GROMACS .gro file of C-alpha atoms in nm:
model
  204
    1UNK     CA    1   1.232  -1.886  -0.768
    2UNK     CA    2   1.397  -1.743  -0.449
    3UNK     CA    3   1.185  -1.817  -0.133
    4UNK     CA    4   1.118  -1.510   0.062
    5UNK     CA    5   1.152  -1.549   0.426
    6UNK     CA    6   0.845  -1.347   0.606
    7UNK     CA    7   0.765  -1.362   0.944
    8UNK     CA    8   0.420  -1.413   1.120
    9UNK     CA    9   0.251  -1.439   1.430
   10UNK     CA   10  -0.018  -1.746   1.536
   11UNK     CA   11  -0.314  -1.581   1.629
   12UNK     CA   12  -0.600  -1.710   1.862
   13UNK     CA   13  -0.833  -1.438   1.764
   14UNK     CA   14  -1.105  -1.454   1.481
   15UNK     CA   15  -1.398  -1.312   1.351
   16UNK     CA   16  -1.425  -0.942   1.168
   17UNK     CA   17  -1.365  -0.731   1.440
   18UNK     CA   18  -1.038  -0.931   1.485
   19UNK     CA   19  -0.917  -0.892   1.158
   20UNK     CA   20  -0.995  -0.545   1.134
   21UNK     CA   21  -0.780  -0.446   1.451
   22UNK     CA   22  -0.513  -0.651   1.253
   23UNK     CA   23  -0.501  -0.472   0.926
   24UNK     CA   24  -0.513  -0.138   1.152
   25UNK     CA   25  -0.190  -0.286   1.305
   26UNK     CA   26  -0.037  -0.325   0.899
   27UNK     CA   27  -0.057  -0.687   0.981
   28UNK     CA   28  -0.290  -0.930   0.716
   29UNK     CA   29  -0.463  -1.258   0.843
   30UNK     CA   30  -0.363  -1.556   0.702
   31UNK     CA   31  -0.436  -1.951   0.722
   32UNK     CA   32  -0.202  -2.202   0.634
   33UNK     CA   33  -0.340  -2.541   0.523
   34UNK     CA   34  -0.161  -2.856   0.401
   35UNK     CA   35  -0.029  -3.242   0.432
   36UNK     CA   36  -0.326  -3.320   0.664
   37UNK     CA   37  -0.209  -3.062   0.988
   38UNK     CA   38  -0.491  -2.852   1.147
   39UNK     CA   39  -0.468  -2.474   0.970
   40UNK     CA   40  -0.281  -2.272   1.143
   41UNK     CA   41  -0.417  -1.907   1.173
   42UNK     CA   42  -0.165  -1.652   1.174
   43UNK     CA   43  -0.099  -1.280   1.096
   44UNK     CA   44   0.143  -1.139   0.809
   45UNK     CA   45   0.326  -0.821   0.795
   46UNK     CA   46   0.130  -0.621   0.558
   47UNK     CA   47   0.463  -0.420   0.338
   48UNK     CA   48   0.639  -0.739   0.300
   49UNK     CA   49   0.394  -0.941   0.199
   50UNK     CA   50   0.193  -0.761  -0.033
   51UNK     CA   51   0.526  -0.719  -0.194
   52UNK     CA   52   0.627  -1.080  -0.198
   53UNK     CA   53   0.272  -1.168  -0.359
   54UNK     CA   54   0.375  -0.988  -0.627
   55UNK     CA   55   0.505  -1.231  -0.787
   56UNK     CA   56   0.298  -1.490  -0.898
   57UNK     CA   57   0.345  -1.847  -0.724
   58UNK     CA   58   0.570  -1.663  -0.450
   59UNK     CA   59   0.771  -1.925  -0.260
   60UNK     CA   60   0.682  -1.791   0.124
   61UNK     CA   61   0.938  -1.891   0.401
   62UNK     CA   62   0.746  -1.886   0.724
   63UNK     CA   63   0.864  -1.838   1.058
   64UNK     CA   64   0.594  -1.902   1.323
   65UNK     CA   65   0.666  -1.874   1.706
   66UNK     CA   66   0.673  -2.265   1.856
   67UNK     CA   67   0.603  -2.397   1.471
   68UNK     CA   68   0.908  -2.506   1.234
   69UNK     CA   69   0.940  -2.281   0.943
   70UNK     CA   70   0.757  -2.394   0.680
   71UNK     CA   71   0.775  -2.308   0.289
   72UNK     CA   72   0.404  -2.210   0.175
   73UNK     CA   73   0.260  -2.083  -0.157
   74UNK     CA   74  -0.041  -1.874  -0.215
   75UNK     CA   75  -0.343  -2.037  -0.264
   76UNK     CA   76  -0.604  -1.752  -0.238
   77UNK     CA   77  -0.550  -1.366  -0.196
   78UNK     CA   78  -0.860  -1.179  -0.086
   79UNK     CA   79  -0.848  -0.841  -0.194
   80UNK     CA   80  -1.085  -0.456  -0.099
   81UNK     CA   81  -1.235  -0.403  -0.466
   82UNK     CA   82  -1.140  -0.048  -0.395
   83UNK     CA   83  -0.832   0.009  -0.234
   84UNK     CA   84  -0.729  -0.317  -0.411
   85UNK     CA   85  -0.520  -0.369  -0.013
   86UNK     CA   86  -0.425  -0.763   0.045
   87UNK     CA   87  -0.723  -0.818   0.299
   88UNK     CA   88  -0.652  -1.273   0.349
   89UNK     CA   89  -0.436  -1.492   0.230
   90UNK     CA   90  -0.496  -1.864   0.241
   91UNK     CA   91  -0.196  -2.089   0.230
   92UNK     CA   92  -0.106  -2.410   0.109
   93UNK     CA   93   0.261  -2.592   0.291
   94UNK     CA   94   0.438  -2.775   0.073
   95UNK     CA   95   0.771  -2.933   0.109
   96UNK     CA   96   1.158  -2.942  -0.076
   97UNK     CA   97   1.111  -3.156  -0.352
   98UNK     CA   98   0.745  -3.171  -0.380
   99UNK     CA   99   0.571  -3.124  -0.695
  100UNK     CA  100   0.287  -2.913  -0.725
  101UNK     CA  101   0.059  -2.781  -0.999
  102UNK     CA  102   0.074  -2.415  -1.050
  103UNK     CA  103  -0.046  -2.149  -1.294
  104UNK     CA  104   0.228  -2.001  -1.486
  105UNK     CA  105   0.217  -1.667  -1.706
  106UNK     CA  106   0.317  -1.668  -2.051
  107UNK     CA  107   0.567  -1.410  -2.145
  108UNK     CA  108   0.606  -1.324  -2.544
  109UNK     CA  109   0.959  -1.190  -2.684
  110UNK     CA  110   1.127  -1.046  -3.001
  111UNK     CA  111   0.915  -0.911  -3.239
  112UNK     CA  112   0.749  -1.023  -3.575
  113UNK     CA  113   0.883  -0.985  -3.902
  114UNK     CA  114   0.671  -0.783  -4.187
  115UNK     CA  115   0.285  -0.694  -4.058
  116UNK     CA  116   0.221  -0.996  -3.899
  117UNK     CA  117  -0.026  -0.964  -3.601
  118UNK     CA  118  -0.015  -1.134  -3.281
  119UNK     CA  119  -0.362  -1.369  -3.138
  120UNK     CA  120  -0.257  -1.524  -2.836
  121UNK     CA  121  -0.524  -1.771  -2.725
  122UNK     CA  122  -0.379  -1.862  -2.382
  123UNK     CA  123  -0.205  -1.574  -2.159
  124UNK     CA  124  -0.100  -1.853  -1.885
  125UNK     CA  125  -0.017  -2.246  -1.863
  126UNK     CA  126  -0.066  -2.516  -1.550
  127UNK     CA  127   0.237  -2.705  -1.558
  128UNK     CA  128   0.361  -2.980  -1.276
  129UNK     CA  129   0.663  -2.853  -1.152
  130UNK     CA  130   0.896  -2.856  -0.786
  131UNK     CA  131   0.758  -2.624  -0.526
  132UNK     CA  132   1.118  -2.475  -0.533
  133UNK     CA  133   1.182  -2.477  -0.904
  134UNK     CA  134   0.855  -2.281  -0.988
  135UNK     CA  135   0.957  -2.009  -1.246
  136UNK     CA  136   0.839  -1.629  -1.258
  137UNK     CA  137   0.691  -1.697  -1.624
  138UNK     CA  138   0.767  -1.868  -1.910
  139UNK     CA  139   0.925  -1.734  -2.201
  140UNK     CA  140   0.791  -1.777  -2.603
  141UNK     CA  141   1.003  -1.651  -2.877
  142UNK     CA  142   0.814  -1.493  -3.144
  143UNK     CA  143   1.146  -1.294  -3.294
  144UNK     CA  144   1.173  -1.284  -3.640
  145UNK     CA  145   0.877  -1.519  -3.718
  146UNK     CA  146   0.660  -1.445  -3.944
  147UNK     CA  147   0.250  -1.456  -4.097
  148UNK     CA  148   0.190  -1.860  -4.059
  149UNK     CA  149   0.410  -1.911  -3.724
  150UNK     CA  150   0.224  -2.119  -3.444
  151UNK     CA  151   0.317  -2.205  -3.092
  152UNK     CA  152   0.154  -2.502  -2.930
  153UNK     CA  153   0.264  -2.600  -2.611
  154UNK     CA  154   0.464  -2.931  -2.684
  155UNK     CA  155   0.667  -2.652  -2.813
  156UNK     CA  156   0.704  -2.437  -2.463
  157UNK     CA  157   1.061  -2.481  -2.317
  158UNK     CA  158   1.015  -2.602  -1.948
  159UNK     CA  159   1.188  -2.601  -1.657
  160UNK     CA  160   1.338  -2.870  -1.589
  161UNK     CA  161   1.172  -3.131  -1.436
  162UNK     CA  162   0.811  -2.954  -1.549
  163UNK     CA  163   0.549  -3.114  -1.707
  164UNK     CA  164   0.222  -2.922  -1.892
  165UNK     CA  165  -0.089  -3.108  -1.736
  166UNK     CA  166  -0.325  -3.021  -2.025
  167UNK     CA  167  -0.368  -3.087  -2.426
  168UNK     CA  168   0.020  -3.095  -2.574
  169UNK     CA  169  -0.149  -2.982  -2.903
  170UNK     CA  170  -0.307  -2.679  -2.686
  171UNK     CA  171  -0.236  -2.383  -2.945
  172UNK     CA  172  -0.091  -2.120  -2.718
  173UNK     CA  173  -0.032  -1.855  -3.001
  174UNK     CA  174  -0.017  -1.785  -3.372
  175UNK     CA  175   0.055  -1.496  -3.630
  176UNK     CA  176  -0.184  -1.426  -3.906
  177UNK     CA  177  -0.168  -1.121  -4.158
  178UNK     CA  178  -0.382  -0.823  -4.086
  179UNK     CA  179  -0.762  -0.804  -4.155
  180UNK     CA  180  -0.827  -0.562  -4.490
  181UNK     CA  181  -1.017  -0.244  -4.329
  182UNK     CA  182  -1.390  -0.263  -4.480
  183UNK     CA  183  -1.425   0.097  -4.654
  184UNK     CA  184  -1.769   0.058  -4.667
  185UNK     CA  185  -1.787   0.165  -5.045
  186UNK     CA  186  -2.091   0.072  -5.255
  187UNK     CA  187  -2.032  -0.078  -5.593
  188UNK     CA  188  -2.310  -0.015  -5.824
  189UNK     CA  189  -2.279  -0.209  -6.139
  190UNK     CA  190  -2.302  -0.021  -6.486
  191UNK     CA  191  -2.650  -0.190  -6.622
  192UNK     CA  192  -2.794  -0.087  -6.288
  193UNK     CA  193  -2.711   0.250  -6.249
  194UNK     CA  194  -2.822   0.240  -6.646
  195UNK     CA  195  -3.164   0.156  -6.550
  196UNK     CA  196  -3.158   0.437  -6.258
  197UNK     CA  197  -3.114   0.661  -6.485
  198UNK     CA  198  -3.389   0.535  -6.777
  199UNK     CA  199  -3.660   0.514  -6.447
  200UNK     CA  200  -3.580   0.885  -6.346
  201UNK     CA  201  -3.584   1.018  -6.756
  202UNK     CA  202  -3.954   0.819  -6.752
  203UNK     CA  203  -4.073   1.020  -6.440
  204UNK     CA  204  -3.981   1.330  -6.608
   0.00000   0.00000   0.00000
């Protein structure tokens, strides 16, 4: 994943009122935590970075006034419920080389042969991976498969380097033949409807 270099101011100011007069300014408070520094408080450009978050596990480049840069991924985004704006972001630093545990979409591809339908019982994985080698998503060929075909995730191709932290045996999707529609028709067997009609001849 290509780290996207975005850069930020320290702030001294907090509270609401603060962070108000920043989003009026297009800027978006942020904290930065991470390998046991105090957490540094800073602003973000507002356009670039709601475009760099995106994409999920974005690899941030950050250049801070009187701090080193530092590489940083997303840890919490705190978002208006109605204008669905970026309103925080809390940051954790991590370093070249450094392994980290992320959550990774799923992505499905091709398509299934015959009627087969698609139950996917897990849209997204947590794998173990290099903060600088964390892929966009992870790709699982269902192209030409059909009714029967099962993906667990020992079967996942990882990165390189990556390791799934949960249940190897984890089904992450199958295919299974259509359910018949119920027509809702009612079957009435011969010898009943027989005695139907020998109850309504007796009321007559």
């Amino acid at each position: 994943m290509a780290e996207i270099v975005i850069k930020a101011d320290v702030r001294a100011e907090f509270g609401k009122g603060a962070a108000r007069r920043l989003r009026r300014d297009n800027m978006i408070p942020a904290v930065m935590y991470g390998h046991g520094s105090e957490p540094i408080h800073m602003s973000l450009p507002s356009h670039v970075t709601t475009m760099a978050l995106r994409t999920a596990n974005a690899l941030l480049d950050i250049e801070m006034d009187g701090h080193k840069r530092q590489l940083a991924l997303p840890k919490a985004i705190q978002r208006n419920p109605v204008r669905d704006t970026i309103e925080h972001v809390d940051l954790i630093a991590v370093r070249r080389g450094e392994k980290v545990q992320v959550e990774v979409p799923l992505l499905v591809v091709g398509d299934v042969r015959g009627e087969g339908v698609i139950l996917q019982d897990q849209n997204s994985i947590m794998i173990e991976v290099e903060a600088t080698r964390i892929p966009a998503n992870i790709e699982v060929s269902i192209d030409g498969q059909e009714v029967g075909f099962t993906v667990y995730a020992s079967d996942l191709d990882l990165p390189e380097g990556a390791v799934f932290t949960g249940d190897p045996e984890s089904l992450i999707l199958s295919i299974q033949a259509p359910q018949a529609k119920d027509m809702g028709e009612i079957v009435v067997e011969e010898g009943e409807e027989g005695a139907e009609e020998a109850d309504e001849a007796s009321e007559e």
